[in-house]
Coordinates of C-alpha atoms in Angstrom, one line a residue:
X1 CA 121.5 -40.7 -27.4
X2 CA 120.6 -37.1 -27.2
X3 CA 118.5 -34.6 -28.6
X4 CA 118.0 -34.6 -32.4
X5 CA 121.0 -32.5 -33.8
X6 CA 123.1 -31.5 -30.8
X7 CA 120.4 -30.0 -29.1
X8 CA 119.1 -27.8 -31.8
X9 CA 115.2 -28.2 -30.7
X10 CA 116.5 -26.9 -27.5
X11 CA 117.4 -23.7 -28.8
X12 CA 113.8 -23.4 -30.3
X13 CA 112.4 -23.9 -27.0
X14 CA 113.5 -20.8 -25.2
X15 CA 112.8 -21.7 -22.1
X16 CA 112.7 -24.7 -20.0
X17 CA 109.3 -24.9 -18.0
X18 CA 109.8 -26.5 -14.3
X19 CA 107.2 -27.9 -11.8
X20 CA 108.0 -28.9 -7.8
X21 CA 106.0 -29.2 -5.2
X22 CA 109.0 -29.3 -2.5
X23 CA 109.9 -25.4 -0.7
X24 CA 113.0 -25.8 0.5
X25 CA 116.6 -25.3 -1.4
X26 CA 115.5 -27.4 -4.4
X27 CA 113.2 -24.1 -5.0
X28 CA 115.7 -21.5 -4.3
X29 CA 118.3 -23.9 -7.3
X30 CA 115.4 -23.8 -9.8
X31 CA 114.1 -20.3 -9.7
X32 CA 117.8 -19.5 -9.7
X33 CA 118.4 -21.5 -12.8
X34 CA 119.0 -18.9 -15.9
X35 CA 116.4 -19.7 -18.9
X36 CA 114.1 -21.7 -16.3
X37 CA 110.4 -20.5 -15.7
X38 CA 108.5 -22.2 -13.1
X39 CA 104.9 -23.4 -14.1
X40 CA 101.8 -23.3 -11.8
X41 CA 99.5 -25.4 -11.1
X42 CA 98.1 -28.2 -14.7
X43 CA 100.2 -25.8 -17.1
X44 CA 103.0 -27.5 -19.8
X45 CA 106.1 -28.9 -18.0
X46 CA 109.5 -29.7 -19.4
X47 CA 110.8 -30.4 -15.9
X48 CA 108.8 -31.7 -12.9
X49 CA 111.1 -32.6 -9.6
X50 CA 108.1 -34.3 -8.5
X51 CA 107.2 -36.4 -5.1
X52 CA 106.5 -40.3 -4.8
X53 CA 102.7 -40.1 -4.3
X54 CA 102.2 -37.7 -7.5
X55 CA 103.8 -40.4 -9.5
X56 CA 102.1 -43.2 -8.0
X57 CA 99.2 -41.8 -9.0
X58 CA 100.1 -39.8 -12.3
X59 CA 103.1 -41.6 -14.1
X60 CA 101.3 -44.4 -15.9
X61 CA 98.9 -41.9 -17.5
X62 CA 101.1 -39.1 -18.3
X63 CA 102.2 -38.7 -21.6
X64 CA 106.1 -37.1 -21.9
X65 CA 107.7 -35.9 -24.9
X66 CA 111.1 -36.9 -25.7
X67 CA 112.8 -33.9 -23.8
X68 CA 111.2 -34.1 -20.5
X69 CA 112.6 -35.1 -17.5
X70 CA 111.4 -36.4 -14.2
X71 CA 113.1 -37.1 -10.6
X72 CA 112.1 -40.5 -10.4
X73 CA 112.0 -43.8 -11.7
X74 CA 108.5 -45.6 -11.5
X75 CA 109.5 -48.4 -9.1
X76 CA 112.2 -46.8 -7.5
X77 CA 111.2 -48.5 -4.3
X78 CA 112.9 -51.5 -5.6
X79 CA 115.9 -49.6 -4.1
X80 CA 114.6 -47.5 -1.9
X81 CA 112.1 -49.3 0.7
X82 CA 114.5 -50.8 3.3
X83 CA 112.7 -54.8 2.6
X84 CA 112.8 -54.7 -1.2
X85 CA 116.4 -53.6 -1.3
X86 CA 117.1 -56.6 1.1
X87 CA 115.3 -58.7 -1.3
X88 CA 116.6 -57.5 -4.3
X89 CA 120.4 -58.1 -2.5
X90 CA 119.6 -61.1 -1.1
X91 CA 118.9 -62.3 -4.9
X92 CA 121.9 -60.7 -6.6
X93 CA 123.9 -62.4 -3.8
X94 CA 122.8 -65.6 -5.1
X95 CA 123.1 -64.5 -9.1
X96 CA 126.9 -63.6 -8.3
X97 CA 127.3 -66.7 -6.5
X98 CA 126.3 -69.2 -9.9
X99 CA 127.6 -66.8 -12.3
X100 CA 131.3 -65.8 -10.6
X101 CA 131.5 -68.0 -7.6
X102 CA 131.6 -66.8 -3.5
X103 CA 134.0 -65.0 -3.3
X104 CA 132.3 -62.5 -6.1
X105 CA 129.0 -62.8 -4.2
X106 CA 130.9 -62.1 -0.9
X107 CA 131.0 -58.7 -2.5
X108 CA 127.4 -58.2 -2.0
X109 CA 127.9 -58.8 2.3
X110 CA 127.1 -55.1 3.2
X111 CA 124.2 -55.3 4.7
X112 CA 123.2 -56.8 8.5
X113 CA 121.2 -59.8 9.0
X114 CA 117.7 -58.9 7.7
X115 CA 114.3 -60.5 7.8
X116 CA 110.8 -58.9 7.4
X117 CA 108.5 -59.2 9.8
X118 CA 105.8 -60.4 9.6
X119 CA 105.6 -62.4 7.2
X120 CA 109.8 -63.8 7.8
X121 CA 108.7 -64.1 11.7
X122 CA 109.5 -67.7 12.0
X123 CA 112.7 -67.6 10.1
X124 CA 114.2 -64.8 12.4
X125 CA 113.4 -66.0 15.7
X126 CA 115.4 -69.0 13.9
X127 CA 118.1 -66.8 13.9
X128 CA 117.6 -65.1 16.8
X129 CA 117.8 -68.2 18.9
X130 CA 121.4 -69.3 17.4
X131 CA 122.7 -65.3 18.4
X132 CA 121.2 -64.6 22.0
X133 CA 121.8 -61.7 23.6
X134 CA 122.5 -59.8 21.0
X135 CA 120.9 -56.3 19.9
X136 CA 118.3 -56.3 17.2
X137 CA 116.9 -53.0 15.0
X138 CA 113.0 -52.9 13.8
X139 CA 112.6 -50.2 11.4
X140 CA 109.2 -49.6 9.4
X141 CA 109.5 -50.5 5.6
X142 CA 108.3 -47.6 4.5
X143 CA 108.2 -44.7 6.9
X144 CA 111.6 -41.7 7.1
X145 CA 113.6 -40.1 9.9
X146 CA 113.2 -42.6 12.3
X147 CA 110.3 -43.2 12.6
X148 CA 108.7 -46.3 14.3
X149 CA 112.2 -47.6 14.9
X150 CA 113.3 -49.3 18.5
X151 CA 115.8 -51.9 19.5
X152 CA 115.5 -55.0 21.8
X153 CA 117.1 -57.7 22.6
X154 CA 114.4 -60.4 24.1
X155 CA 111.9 -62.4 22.1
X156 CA 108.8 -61.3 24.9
X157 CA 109.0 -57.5 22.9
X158 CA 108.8 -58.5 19.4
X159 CA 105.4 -61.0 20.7
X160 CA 104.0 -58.0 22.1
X161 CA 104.9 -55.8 19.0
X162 CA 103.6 -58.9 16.6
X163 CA 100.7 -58.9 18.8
X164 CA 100.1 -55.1 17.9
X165 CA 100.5 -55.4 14.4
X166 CA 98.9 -59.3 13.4
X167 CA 95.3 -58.4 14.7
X168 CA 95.6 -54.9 12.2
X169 CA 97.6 -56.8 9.3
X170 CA 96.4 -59.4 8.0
X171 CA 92.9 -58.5 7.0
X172 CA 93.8 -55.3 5.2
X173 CA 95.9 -57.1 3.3
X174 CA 93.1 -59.3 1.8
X175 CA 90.9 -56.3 0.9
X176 CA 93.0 -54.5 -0.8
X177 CA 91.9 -54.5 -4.6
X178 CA 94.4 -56.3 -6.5
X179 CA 96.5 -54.1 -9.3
X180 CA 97.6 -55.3 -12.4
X181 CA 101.1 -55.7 -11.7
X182 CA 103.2 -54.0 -14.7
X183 CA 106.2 -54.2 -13.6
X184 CA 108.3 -57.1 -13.3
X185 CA 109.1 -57.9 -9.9
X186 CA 106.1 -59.8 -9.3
X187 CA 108.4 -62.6 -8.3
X188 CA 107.9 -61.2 -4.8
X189 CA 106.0 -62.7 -2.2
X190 CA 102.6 -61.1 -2.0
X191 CA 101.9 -62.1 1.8
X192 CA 104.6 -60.2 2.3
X193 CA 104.6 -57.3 0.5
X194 CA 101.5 -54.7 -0.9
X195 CA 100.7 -54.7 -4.1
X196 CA 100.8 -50.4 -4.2
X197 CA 104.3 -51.1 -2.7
X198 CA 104.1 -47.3 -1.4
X199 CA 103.1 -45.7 2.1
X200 CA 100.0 -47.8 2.6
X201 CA 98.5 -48.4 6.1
X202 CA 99.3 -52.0 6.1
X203 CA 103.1 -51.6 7.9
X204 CA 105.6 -54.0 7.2
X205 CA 108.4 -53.9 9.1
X206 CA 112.3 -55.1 9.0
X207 CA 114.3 -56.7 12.1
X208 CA 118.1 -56.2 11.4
X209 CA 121.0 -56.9 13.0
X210 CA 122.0 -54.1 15.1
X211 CA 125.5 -53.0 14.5
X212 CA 127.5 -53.5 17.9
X213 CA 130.4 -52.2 17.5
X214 CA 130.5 -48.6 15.4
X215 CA 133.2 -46.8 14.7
X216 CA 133.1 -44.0 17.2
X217 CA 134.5 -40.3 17.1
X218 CA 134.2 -38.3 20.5
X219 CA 132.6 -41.3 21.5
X220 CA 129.3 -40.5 19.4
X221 CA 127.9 -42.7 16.8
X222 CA 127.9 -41.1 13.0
X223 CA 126.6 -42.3 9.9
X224 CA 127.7 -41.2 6.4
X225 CA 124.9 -39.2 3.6
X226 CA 126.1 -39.3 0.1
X227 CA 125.0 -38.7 -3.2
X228 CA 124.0 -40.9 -6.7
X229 CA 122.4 -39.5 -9.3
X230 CA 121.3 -42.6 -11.7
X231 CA 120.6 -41.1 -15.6
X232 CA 119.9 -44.7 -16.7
X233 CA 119.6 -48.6 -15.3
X234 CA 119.7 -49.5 -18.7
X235 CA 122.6 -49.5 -19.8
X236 CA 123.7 -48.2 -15.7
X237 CA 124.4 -44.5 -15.7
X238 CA 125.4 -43.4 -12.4
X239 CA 127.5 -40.4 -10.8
X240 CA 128.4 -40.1 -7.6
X241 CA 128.7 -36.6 -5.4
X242 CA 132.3 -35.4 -4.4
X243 CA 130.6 -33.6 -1.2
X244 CA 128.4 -35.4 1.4
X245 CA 128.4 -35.6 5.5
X246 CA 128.9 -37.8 8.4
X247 CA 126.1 -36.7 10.9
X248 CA 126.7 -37.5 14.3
X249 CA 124.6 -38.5 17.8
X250 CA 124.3 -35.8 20.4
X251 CA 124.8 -38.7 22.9
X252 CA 127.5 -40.8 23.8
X253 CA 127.0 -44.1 23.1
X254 CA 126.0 -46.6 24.6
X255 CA 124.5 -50.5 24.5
X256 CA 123.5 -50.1 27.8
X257 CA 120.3 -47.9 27.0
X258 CA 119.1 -49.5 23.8
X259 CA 115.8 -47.5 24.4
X260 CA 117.7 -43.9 23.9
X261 CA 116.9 -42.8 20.3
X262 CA 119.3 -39.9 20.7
X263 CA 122.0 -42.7 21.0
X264 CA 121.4 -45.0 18.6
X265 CA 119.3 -42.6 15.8
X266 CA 121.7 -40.5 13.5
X267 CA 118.6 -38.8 11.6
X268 CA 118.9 -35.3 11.7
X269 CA 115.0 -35.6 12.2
X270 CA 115.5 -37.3 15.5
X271 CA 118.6 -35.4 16.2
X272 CA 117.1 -32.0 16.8
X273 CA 114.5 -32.8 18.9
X274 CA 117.3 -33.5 21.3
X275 CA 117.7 -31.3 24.2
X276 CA 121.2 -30.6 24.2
X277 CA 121.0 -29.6 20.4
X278 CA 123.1 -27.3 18.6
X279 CA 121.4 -25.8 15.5
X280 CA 124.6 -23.8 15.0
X281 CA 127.2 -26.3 15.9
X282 CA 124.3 -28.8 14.0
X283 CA 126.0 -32.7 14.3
X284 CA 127.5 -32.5 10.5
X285 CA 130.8 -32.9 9.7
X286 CA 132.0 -32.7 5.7
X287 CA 133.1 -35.7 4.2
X288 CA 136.6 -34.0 3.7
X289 CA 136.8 -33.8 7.0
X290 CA 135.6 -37.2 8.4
X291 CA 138.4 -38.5 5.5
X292 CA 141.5 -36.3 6.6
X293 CA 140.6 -37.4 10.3
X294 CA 140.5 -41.2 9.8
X295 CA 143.8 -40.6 7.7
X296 CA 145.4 -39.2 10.2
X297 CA 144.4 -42.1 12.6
X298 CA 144.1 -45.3 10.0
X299 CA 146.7 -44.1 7.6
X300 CA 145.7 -43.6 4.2
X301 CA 145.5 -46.5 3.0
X302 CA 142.8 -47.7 5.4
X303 CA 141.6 -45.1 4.0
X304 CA 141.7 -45.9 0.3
X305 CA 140.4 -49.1 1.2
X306 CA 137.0 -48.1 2.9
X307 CA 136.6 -46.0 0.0
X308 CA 136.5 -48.4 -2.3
X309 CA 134.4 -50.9 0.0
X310 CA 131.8 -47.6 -0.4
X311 CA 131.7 -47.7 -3.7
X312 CA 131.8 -51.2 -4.4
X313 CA 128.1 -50.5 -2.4
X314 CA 127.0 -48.0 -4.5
X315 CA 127.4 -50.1 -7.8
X316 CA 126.4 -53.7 -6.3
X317 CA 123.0 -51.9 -4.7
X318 CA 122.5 -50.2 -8.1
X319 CA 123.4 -53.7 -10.4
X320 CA 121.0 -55.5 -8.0
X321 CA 118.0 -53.8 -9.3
X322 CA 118.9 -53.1 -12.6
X323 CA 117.0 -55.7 -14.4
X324 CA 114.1 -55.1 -12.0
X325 CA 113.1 -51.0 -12.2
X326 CA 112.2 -49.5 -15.1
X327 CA 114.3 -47.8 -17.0
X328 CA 112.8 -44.8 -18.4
X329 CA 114.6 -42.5 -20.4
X330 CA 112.2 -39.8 -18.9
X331 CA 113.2 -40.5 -15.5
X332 CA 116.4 -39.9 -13.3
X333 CA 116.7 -40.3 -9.4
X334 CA 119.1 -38.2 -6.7
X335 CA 119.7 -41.1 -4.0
X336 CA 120.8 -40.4 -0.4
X337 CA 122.8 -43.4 0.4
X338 CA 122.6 -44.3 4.5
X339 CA 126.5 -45.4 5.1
X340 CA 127.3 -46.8 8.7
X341 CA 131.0 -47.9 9.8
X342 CA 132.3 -50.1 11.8
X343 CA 135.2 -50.5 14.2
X344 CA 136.8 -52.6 11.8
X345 CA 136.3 -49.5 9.0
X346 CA 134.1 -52.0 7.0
X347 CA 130.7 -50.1 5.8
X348 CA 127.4 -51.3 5.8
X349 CA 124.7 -50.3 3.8
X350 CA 121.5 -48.9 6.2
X351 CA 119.1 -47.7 3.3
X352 CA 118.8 -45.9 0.1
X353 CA 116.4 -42.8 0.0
X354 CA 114.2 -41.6 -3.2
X355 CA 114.1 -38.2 -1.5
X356 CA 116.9 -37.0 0.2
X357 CA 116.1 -34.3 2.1
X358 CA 117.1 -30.9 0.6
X359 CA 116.1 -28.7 3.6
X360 CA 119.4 -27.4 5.0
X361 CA 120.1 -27.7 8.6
X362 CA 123.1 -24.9 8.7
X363 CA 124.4 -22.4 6.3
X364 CA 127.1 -25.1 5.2
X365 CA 124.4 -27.6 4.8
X366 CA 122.9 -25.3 2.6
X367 CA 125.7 -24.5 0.6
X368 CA 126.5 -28.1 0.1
X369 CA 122.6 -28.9 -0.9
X370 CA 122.8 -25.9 -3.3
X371 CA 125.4 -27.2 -5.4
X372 CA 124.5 -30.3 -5.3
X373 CA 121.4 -29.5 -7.0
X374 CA 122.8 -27.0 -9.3
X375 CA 125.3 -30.1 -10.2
X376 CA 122.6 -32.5 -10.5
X377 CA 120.8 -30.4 -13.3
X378 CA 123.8 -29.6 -15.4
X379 CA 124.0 -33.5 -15.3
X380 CA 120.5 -34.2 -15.9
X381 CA 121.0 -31.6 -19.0
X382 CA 118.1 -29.8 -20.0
X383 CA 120.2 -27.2 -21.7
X384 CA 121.5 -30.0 -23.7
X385 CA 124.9 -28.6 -23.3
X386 CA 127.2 -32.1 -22.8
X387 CA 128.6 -33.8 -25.4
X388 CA 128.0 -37.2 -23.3
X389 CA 131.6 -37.8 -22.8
X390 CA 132.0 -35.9 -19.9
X391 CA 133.3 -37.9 -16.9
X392 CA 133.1 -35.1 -14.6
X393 CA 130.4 -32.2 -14.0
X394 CA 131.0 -30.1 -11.5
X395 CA 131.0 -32.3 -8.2
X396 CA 129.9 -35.0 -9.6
X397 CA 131.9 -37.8 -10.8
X398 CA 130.7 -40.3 -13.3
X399 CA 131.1 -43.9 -11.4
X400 CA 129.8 -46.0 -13.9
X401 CA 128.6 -46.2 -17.7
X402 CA 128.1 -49.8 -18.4
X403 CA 130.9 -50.3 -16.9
X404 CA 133.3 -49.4 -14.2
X405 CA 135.1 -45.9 -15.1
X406 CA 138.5 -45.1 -14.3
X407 CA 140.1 -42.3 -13.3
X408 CA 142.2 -40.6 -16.6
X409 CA 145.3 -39.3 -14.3
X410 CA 148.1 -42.3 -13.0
X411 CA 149.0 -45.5 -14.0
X412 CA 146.8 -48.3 -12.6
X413 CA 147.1 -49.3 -8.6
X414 CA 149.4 -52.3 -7.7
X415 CA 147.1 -54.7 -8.8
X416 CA 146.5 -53.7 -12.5
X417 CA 143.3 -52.5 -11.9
X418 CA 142.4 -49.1 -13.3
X419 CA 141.1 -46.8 -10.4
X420 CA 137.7 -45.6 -10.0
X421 CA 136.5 -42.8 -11.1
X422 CA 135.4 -41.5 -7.7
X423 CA 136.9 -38.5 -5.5
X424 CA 134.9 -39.0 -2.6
X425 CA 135.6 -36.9 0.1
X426 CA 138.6 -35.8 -1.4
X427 CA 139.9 -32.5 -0.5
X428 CA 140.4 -29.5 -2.5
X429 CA 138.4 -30.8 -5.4
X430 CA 134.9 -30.3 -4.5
X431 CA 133.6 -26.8 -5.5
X432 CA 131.2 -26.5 -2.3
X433 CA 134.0 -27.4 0.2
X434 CA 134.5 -24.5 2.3
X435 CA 134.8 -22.0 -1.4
X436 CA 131.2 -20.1 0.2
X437 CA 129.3 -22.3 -2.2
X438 CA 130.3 -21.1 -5.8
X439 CA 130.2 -24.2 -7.5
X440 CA 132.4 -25.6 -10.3
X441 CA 131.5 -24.7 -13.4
X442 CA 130.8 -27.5 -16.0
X443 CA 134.2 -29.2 -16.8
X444 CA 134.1 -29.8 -20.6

């Protein structure tokens, strides 16, 4: 499903004519790229790594010819706002469950306890009053790098919070003018969700389950960044990255100060404002070597297992909103996936992100983001230079085609299944690891 004869309009069409409106390493990648020409201001594009508000406001009247490509899908908030992907989980959950029985749905039991607030109020103070005592999250639908996010533990702070947020809600709810709805997700609650469904004033807000007990190292709380690039929900095209981080609290932690953000906030956003911050020393670590160290304490295959449990996540997040975003042949998306890990070395999803941020925080950061991008347009493929069977491209591995892909090299694991196509964190196979950032070349 290509270009009309292997790419031969390409060829016609010298160059390839990009738009961004993001200055960071994404810029550097493009106006690196040979044959690419960057275009100013409401001149022709071929290419446009565009942000969520332009294409709130410009997607449904932009015509695109058949070559063009942009970095998002309409209603990629599906995924990426932290309510909807609960939602759109909680749903799936209970597909699996009448299609393939529990233990198929238990599959889908990665993320914490989650109700949305307001409109879920009653249901989680349900809840709350079965577990008390125990630490609770409330993180803004909507906003980034943690943002509006505190922890509590007693009922009297959410009333004060509710009492905050009810008198400012509810009425701008109401006046907002109603949309026609085009896509088809209009099965959710309206009460509790806007019909713009982007960063409008009225704030909802998620209370989740805080994780008690994470896995620790140096006695600092982590969480895991990586990489899926979707080409397609329909059929589900998606690759994941080879390279990606754990980044690390400054602090030690804690349950004892639930009010610390530098304890309890991984964001590099939050991170650095921390007065005991290291730009140099930054509080990264490369997925190589977050994998080689838990081998060497878990064995590897503890390892292998909480690998698989992490993709597993990748494809049950992605299956859960396939039927629901639309799938745009135009449109691809780069998704920062928000990993956290337990003592037990079970992951749990924390969030997807539509716009992973490509501002390096080190010179390895930077090296990593650089190929990552590079990667991610030799997949995306304006060249038209793939023949479509490709299961690797550089560092990226192809995870899933309509279907689960496995991994060419060695007979099947124990169990007769075929092995995923996924390397992970794997060492010596990612081109940015530590090789002073030449990337692989294409791997035909």
């Amino acid at each position: 499903g290509h270009f009309v004869s292997g790419g031969s309009t390409l060829e016609q069409r010298a160059l390839i004519r990009f738009k961004t409106t993001l200055m960071n390493t994404l810029m550097d990648v493009l106006r690196r790229r040979p044959g690419w020409v960057e275009v100013k201001d409401e001149g022709e594009w071929d290419f446009y790594w565009c942000d969520v508000s332009w294409l709130r406001e410009n997607f449904d009247h932009t015509y695109m010819d058949e070559h063009v490509r942009i970095s998002h899908f309409r209603n990629h908030y599906e995924l990426t706002r932290k309510n909807y992907m609960v939602k759109n989980l909680k749903r799936f959950r209970k597909q699996l469950e009448r299609e393939a029985g529990k233990a198929e749905a238990a599959k889908c039991d990665f993320f914490p306890k989650t109700f949305e607030m307001p409109c879920e109020y009653h249901l989680f103070v349900e809840e709350f009053r079965k577990n008390p005592g125990i630490t609770w999250i409330m993180k803004p639908v909507a906003r980034s790098q943690g943002k509006g996010i505190f922890l509590f533990r007693k009922l009297k702070d959410i009333m004060d919070w509710r009492k905050g947020t009810a008198s400012k809600k509810l009425p701008s709810l109401e006046a907002q003018p109603a949309r026609a709805n085009t896509n088809l997700s209009s099965s959710h609650d309206t009460r509790c969700s806007d019909d713009q469904k982007d960063e409008l004033p009225v704030e909802n807000y998620v209370a989740q389950r805080y994780i008690e007990n994470p896995y620790l190292i140096g006695g600092r709380k982590f969480d895991l960044r990586v990489y899926v690039l979707v080409m397609s929900y329909i059929p589900l095209r998606a690759w994941l990255y080879r390279d990606g981080f754990a980044r690390f609290s400054n602090t030690r932690f804690t349950l004892t100060s639930i009010d610390d953000h530098y304890v309890h906030l991984t964001n590099v956003a939050v991170q650095k404002t921390s007065p005991d911050y290291h730009p140099k020393k930054g509080c990264k670590w490369m997925l190589q070597r977050f994998r080689q160290y838990l081998a060497s304490k878990h064995g590897p295959e503890a390892v292998e297992r909480l690998f698989r449990d992490i993709d597993n996540i990748f494809i049950k997040s992605l299956q859960s909103v396939q039927k629901v975003i639309i799938s745009d042949k135009h449109c691809f998306e780069l998704y920062g996936y928000d990993i956290l890990i337990d003592q037990d070395l079970k992951p749990w999803l924390l969030e997807v992100n539509a716009s992973p941020s490509l501002t390096a925080s080190s010179q390895e950061d930077y090296e990593l983001k650089t190929c990552l991008l590079e990667d991610t347009l030799h997949v995306v493929d304006m060249e038209a230079r793939l023949t479509g069977r490709e299961k690797r491209v550089g560092g990226f591995d192809l995870m899933w085609n309509d279907g689960p892909v496995s991994r060419e090299e060695g007979p099947p694991d124990l169990s007769g299944n075929s092995v995923t196509n996924t390397h992970l964190g794997m060492l010596g196979q990612a081109g940015s690891a530590g090789s002073g950032g030449d990337c692989l070349a294409y791997q035909r």
